[in-house]
Amino acid sequence: MDTTLTTLVLSAITISCLHTASGPDHYLPFIVLSRSRKWSLAKTIWWTTICGLGHILSSVLLGLIGVLVGWQLSKLSMFQDIRGNVSGWCLLLFGAVYLVWGLRSAYLNKPHKHFEVYNDEDIYVYEHKHGEVVAPQSRVKITPWILFVIFVMGPSEPLVPLLFYSGVRRSPLEIIVLIAVFAIFTVLTMLVMVLLGRYGYSFFKTDKLERYVHAIGGAVVTICGIGMVFLGW
């Protein structure tokens, strides 16, 4: 495995693990549903995996747009000799913009999706700002299929620039490896967090990290871009 592919793979692993572990919406609903409805271990794993794959599907579909744009860009003669530099700078620029946007969203306390448990039995989802009280009619009760739709509608944006980079390099191997690695580590992280919570273990305090989940993804992509542009990764 060459240095570039290694860097992209490590970035995909870091993004998938941090993005998943820092967002309680990736595992809290499954823990509550599993406990309150007395799901078996197999059923808990099944719904977690299905919803995780739905999340990955939307992320990959969004990422393939990046692949298509990068692939078409690489065909332009004016980019033939500099496409490596162009893709590296695009990766760095996307990461920097996403990092700034993530920090700004955290600072401004932008509305975000939030799950809340009632009576240790039912779980509801709603949009809110930290510290904001939401009227009961604005909440939606969660079922497994509603959860699946929510995951499909919520792609992981930091995967896009990584796939764009591989698109510019016109490397199907990199694209396939990145998608596979991202999918495996996202689902594995979800399963680990869900099963730890199901059996009453909690090693991570994610309430503070949740606010910075986008900034964390931007920081990882930025570091990857800096390595590509300035360090020859």
mmCIF file of C-alpha atoms in Angstrom:
data_model
loop_
_atom_site.group_PDB
_atom_site.id
_atom_site.type_symbol
_atom_site.label_atom_id
_atom_site.label_comp_id
_atom_site.label_asym_id
_atom_site.label_seq_id
_atom_site.Cartn_x
_atom_site.Cartn_y
_atom_site.Cartn_z
ATOM 1 C CA MET A 1 0.000 0.000 0.000
ATOM 2 C CA ASP A 2 1.547 3.351 -1.024
ATOM 3 C CA THR A 3 1.804 6.384 1.240
ATOM 4 C CA THR A 4 -1.123 8.225 -0.337
ATOM 5 C CA LEU A 5 -3.541 5.323 0.003
ATOM 6 C CA THR A 6 -2.348 4.694 3.561
ATOM 7 C CA THR A 7 -3.032 8.341 4.446
ATOM 8 C CA LEU A 8 -6.493 8.242 2.879
ATOM 9 C CA VAL A 9 -7.360 4.981 4.653
ATOM 10 C CA LEU A 10 -6.184 6.306 8.039
ATOM 11 C CA SER A 11 -8.217 9.480 7.463
ATOM 12 C CA ALA A 12 -11.319 7.440 6.584
ATOM 13 C CA ILE A 13 -10.870 5.282 9.718
ATOM 14 C CA THR A 14 -10.367 8.340 11.938
ATOM 15 C CA ILE A 15 -13.380 10.176 10.491
ATOM 16 C CA SER A 16 -15.698 7.163 10.683
ATOM 17 C CA CYS A 17 -14.733 6.311 14.291
ATOM 18 C CA LEU A 18 -14.737 9.883 15.656
ATOM 19 C CA HIS A 19 -17.863 10.905 13.739
ATOM 20 C CA THR A 20 -19.740 7.889 15.067
ATOM 21 C CA ALA A 21 -18.430 7.839 18.649
ATOM 22 C CA SER A 22 -18.887 11.591 19.203
ATOM 23 C CA GLY A 23 -22.531 11.560 18.050
ATOM 24 C CA PRO A 24 -24.946 9.924 20.551
ATOM 25 C CA ASP A 25 -27.558 9.810 17.773
ATOM 26 C CA HIS A 26 -25.483 6.992 16.248
ATOM 27 C CA TYR A 27 -26.040 4.633 19.184
ATOM 28 C CA LEU A 28 -28.333 6.016 21.918
ATOM 29 C CA PRO A 29 -31.622 5.178 20.090
ATOM 30 C CA PHE A 30 -30.556 1.553 19.616
ATOM 31 C CA ILE A 31 -29.586 1.194 23.275
ATOM 32 C CA VAL A 32 -32.952 2.549 24.439
ATOM 33 C CA LEU A 33 -35.003 0.527 21.960
ATOM 34 C CA SER A 34 -33.048 -2.628 22.744
ATOM 35 C CA ARG A 35 -33.611 -2.240 26.490
ATOM 36 C CA SER A 36 -37.211 -0.960 26.493
ATOM 37 C CA ARG A 37 -38.503 -3.447 23.922
ATOM 38 C CA LYS A 38 -36.337 -6.268 25.222
ATOM 39 C CA TRP A 39 -34.715 -6.907 21.876
ATOM 40 C CA SER A 40 -32.495 -9.945 21.601
ATOM 41 C CA LEU A 41 -28.789 -9.448 20.955
ATOM 42 C CA ALA A 42 -29.253 -10.576 17.336
ATOM 43 C CA LYS A 43 -32.103 -8.093 16.750
ATOM 44 C CA THR A 44 -30.091 -5.260 18.290
ATOM 45 C CA ILE A 45 -27.132 -6.040 16.035
ATOM 46 C CA TRP A 46 -29.449 -6.386 13.003
ATOM 47 C CA TRP A 47 -31.118 -2.957 13.359
ATOM 48 C CA THR A 48 -27.847 -1.239 14.241
ATOM 49 C CA THR A 49 -26.180 -2.730 11.170
ATOM 50 C CA ILE A 50 -29.107 -1.960 8.827
ATOM 51 C CA CYS A 51 -29.306 1.670 9.947
ATOM 52 C CA GLY A 52 -25.516 1.979 9.791
ATOM 53 C CA LEU A 53 -25.514 0.704 6.213
ATOM 54 C CA GLY A 54 -28.277 3.204 5.360
ATOM 55 C CA HIS A 55 -26.109 5.985 6.775
ATOM 56 C CA ILE A 56 -23.171 4.747 4.698
ATOM 57 C CA LEU A 57 -25.286 4.427 1.547
ATOM 58 C CA SER A 58 -26.257 8.099 1.603
ATOM 59 C CA SER A 59 -22.659 9.070 2.402
ATOM 60 C CA VAL A 60 -21.348 7.008 -0.514
ATOM 61 C CA LEU A 61 -23.965 8.385 -2.931
ATOM 62 C CA LEU A 62 -22.923 11.898 -1.943
ATOM 63 C CA GLY A 63 -19.275 10.899 -2.210
ATOM 64 C CA LEU A 64 -19.761 9.476 -5.710
ATOM 65 C CA ILE A 65 -20.729 12.975 -6.842
ATOM 66 C CA GLY A 66 -17.274 14.001 -5.669
ATOM 67 C CA VAL A 67 -15.764 11.076 -7.593
ATOM 68 C CA LEU A 68 -17.609 12.080 -10.778
ATOM 69 C CA VAL A 69 -16.530 15.721 -10.496
ATOM 70 C CA GLY A 70 -12.926 14.743 -9.782
ATOM 71 C CA TRP A 71 -12.865 12.182 -12.601
ATOM 72 C CA GLN A 72 -14.191 14.675 -15.159
ATOM 73 C CA LEU A 73 -11.792 17.342 -13.929
ATOM 74 C CA SER A 74 -8.843 15.008 -14.430
ATOM 75 C CA LYS A 75 -9.763 14.626 -18.131
ATOM 76 C CA LEU A 76 -9.174 18.298 -18.830
ATOM 77 C CA SER A 77 -5.823 18.682 -20.572
ATOM 78 C CA MET A 78 -4.937 21.768 -18.562
ATOM 79 C CA PHE A 79 -5.076 19.665 -15.386
ATOM 80 C CA GLN A 80 -3.181 16.630 -16.676
ATOM 81 C CA ASP A 81 0.192 17.700 -15.279
ATOM 82 C CA ILE A 82 -1.025 19.345 -12.105
ATOM 83 C CA ARG A 83 -3.951 17.162 -11.091
ATOM 84 C CA GLY A 84 -2.057 15.845 -8.063
ATOM 85 C CA ASN A 85 -1.534 19.375 -6.780
ATOM 86 C CA VAL A 86 -5.114 20.396 -7.631
ATOM 87 C CA SER A 87 -6.651 17.443 -5.794
ATOM 88 C CA GLY A 88 -4.403 18.007 -2.755
ATOM 89 C CA TRP A 89 -5.291 21.691 -2.558
ATOM 90 C CA CYS A 90 -9.001 20.909 -3.016
ATOM 91 C CA LEU A 91 -8.759 18.414 -0.126
ATOM 92 C CA LEU A 92 -7.022 21.000 2.055
ATOM 93 C CA LEU A 93 -9.487 23.761 1.095
ATOM 94 C CA PHE A 94 -12.550 21.589 1.781
ATOM 95 C CA GLY A 95 -11.157 20.516 5.141
ATOM 96 C CA ALA A 96 -10.339 24.106 6.176
ATOM 97 C CA VAL A 97 -13.782 25.407 5.132
ATOM 98 C CA TYR A 98 -15.562 22.505 6.843
ATOM 99 C CA LEU A 99 -13.473 23.028 9.996
ATOM 100 C CA VAL A 100 -14.323 26.746 10.148
ATOM 101 C CA TRP A 101 -17.997 26.015 9.446
ATOM 102 C CA GLY A 102 -18.055 23.355 12.164
ATOM 103 C CA LEU A 103 -16.464 25.694 14.713
ATOM 104 C CA ARG A 104 -18.875 28.489 13.742
ATOM 105 C CA SER A 105 -21.873 26.163 14.078
ATOM 106 C CA ALA A 106 -20.673 25.077 17.515
ATOM 107 C CA TYR A 107 -20.079 28.679 18.607
ATOM 108 C CA LEU A 108 -23.468 29.895 17.325
ATOM 109 C CA ASN A 109 -25.213 26.882 18.883
ATOM 110 C CA LYS A 110 -26.949 25.933 15.608
ATOM 111 C CA PRO A 111 -30.030 23.673 15.821
ATOM 112 C CA HIS A 112 -29.234 19.985 15.583
ATOM 113 C CA LYS A 113 -30.988 16.632 15.838
ATOM 114 C CA HIS A 114 -31.435 15.424 19.393
ATOM 115 C CA PHE A 115 -32.777 12.194 20.877
ATOM 116 C CA GLU A 116 -34.447 12.122 24.273
ATOM 117 C CA VAL A 117 -35.677 9.218 26.403
ATOM 118 C CA TYR A 118 -38.949 9.299 28.374
ATOM 119 C CA ASN A 119 -39.841 6.934 31.193
ATOM 120 C CA ASP A 120 -36.930 4.645 30.212
ATOM 121 C CA GLU A 121 -39.187 3.320 27.474
ATOM 122 C CA ASP A 122 -39.947 5.707 24.602
ATOM 123 C CA ILE A 123 -37.486 7.779 22.620
ATOM 124 C CA TYR A 124 -38.244 10.944 20.648
ATOM 125 C CA VAL A 125 -36.256 12.982 18.136
ATOM 126 C CA TYR A 126 -36.424 16.725 17.565
ATOM 127 C CA GLU A 127 -34.402 19.720 16.461
ATOM 128 C CA HIS A 128 -33.106 21.984 19.203
ATOM 129 C CA LYS A 129 -30.319 24.235 20.374
ATOM 130 C CA HIS A 130 -28.364 23.382 23.498
ATOM 131 C CA GLY A 131 -30.316 24.713 26.459
ATOM 132 C CA GLU A 132 -33.525 25.188 24.433
ATOM 133 C CA VAL A 133 -36.871 23.759 25.615
ATOM 134 C CA VAL A 134 -38.897 22.108 22.806
ATOM 135 C CA ALA A 135 -42.700 21.887 22.779
ATOM 136 C CA PRO A 136 -44.014 18.273 22.901
ATOM 137 C CA GLN A 137 -45.755 18.576 19.505
ATOM 138 C CA SER A 138 -42.400 19.206 17.831
ATOM 139 C CA ARG A 139 -41.108 15.788 18.837
ATOM 140 C CA VAL A 140 -41.391 12.587 16.798
ATOM 141 C CA LYS A 141 -41.563 9.182 18.461
ATOM 142 C CA ILE A 142 -38.870 6.845 17.184
ATOM 143 C CA THR A 143 -39.516 3.429 15.671
ATOM 144 C CA PRO A 144 -36.865 1.266 13.979
ATOM 145 C CA TRP A 145 -37.992 2.234 10.460
ATOM 146 C CA ILE A 146 -38.139 5.952 11.307
ATOM 147 C CA LEU A 147 -34.629 5.538 12.658
ATOM 148 C CA PHE A 148 -33.538 3.945 9.378
ATOM 149 C CA VAL A 149 -34.951 6.883 7.379
ATOM 150 C CA ILE A 150 -33.173 9.373 9.660
ATOM 151 C CA PHE A 151 -29.870 7.597 9.077
ATOM 152 C CA VAL A 152 -30.358 7.459 5.299
ATOM 153 C CA MET A 153 -31.115 11.196 5.275
ATOM 154 C CA GLY A 154 -27.964 12.037 7.247
ATOM 155 C CA PRO A 155 -24.786 11.410 5.247
ATOM 156 C CA SER A 156 -21.253 11.921 6.576
ATOM 157 C CA GLU A 157 -19.907 14.858 4.554
ATOM 158 C CA PRO A 158 -16.140 14.448 5.252
ATOM 159 C CA LEU A 159 -16.094 11.308 3.081
ATOM 160 C CA VAL A 160 -16.812 13.453 -0.018
ATOM 161 C CA PRO A 161 -13.391 15.177 -0.344
ATOM 162 C CA LEU A 162 -11.556 11.888 0.176
ATOM 163 C CA LEU A 163 -13.492 10.294 -2.693
ATOM 164 C CA PHE A 164 -13.057 13.451 -4.776
ATOM 165 C CA TYR A 165 -9.304 13.168 -4.289
ATOM 166 C CA SER A 166 -9.327 9.569 -5.534
ATOM 167 C CA GLY A 167 -11.614 10.581 -8.410
ATOM 168 C CA VAL A 168 -9.089 13.149 -9.613
ATOM 169 C CA ARG A 169 -6.397 10.473 -9.410
ATOM 170 C CA ARG A 170 -8.740 8.178 -11.414
ATOM 171 C CA SER A 171 -8.062 5.318 -9.053
ATOM 172 C CA PRO A 172 -10.962 2.809 -8.778
ATOM 173 C CA LEU A 173 -8.891 0.816 -6.252
ATOM 174 C CA GLU A 174 -8.644 3.791 -3.896
ATOM 175 C CA ILE A 175 -12.368 4.510 -4.256
ATOM 176 C CA ILE A 176 -13.369 0.916 -3.470
ATOM 177 C CA VAL A 177 -10.930 0.655 -0.543
ATOM 178 C CA LEU A 178 -12.085 3.967 0.952
ATOM 179 C CA ILE A 179 -15.775 3.054 0.725
ATOM 180 C CA ALA A 180 -15.138 -0.404 2.220
ATOM 181 C CA VAL A 181 -12.987 0.941 5.073
ATOM 182 C CA PHE A 182 -15.460 3.731 5.853
ATOM 183 C CA ALA A 183 -18.381 1.279 5.880
ATOM 184 C CA ILE A 184 -16.662 -1.343 8.037
ATOM 185 C CA PHE A 185 -15.380 1.068 10.694
ATOM 186 C CA THR A 186 -18.609 3.081 10.867
ATOM 187 C CA VAL A 187 -20.736 -0.021 11.489
ATOM 188 C CA LEU A 188 -18.156 -1.543 13.862
ATOM 189 C CA THR A 189 -18.000 1.657 15.926
ATOM 190 C CA MET A 190 -21.806 1.821 16.076
ATOM 191 C CA LEU A 191 -21.992 -1.806 17.200
ATOM 192 C CA VAL A 192 -19.318 -1.341 19.872
ATOM 193 C CA MET A 193 -21.033 1.749 21.299
ATOM 194 C CA VAL A 194 -24.486 0.139 21.191
ATOM 195 C CA LEU A 195 -23.379 -3.105 22.834
ATOM 196 C CA LEU A 196 -21.403 -1.263 25.531
ATOM 197 C CA GLY A 197 -24.475 0.838 26.288
ATOM 198 C CA ARG A 198 -26.836 -2.140 26.154
ATOM 199 C CA TYR A 199 -24.866 -3.847 28.912
ATOM 200 C CA GLY A 200 -24.470 -0.676 30.948
ATOM 201 C CA TYR A 201 -20.910 0.330 30.080
ATOM 202 C CA SER A 202 -19.897 3.832 29.065
ATOM 203 C CA PHE A 203 -16.249 4.721 28.578
ATOM 204 C CA PHE A 204 -16.775 7.925 26.639
ATOM 205 C CA LYS A 205 -18.331 11.219 27.660
ATOM 206 C CA THR A 206 -19.614 12.456 24.312
ATOM 207 C CA ASP A 207 -21.939 15.262 25.399
ATOM 208 C CA LYS A 208 -19.193 17.860 24.880
ATOM 209 C CA LEU A 209 -17.817 16.321 21.682
ATOM 210 C CA GLU A 210 -21.229 16.186 19.978
ATOM 211 C CA ARG A 211 -21.225 19.952 19.500
ATOM 212 C CA TYR A 212 -17.910 19.750 17.603
ATOM 213 C CA VAL A 213 -18.567 16.681 15.451
ATOM 214 C CA HIS A 214 -18.360 18.667 12.180
ATOM 215 C CA ALA A 215 -15.268 20.562 13.302
ATOM 216 C CA ILE A 216 -13.562 17.266 14.160
ATOM 217 C CA GLY A 217 -14.269 15.886 10.676
ATOM 218 C CA GLY A 218 -12.966 19.116 9.107
ATOM 219 C CA ALA A 219 -9.805 18.951 11.203
ATOM 220 C CA VAL A 220 -9.041 15.398 10.050
ATOM 221 C CA VAL A 221 -9.528 16.306 6.375
ATOM 222 C CA THR A 222 -7.407 19.452 6.842
ATOM 223 C CA ILE A 223 -4.536 17.470 8.359
ATOM 224 C CA CYS A 224 -4.793 14.980 5.497
ATOM 225 C CA GLY A 225 -4.733 17.853 2.961
ATOM 226 C CA ILE A 226 -1.708 19.472 4.627
ATOM 227 C CA GLY A 227 0.108 16.163 4.435
ATOM 228 C CA MET A 228 -0.742 15.739 0.741
ATOM 229 C CA VAL A 229 0.249 19.278 -0.260
ATOM 230 C CA PHE A 230 3.240 20.066 1.926
ATOM 231 C CA LEU A 231 4.628 16.760 3.201
ATOM 232 C CA GLY A 232 4.354 14.553 0.136
ATOM 233 C CA TRP A 233 2.105 11.922 1.724
#
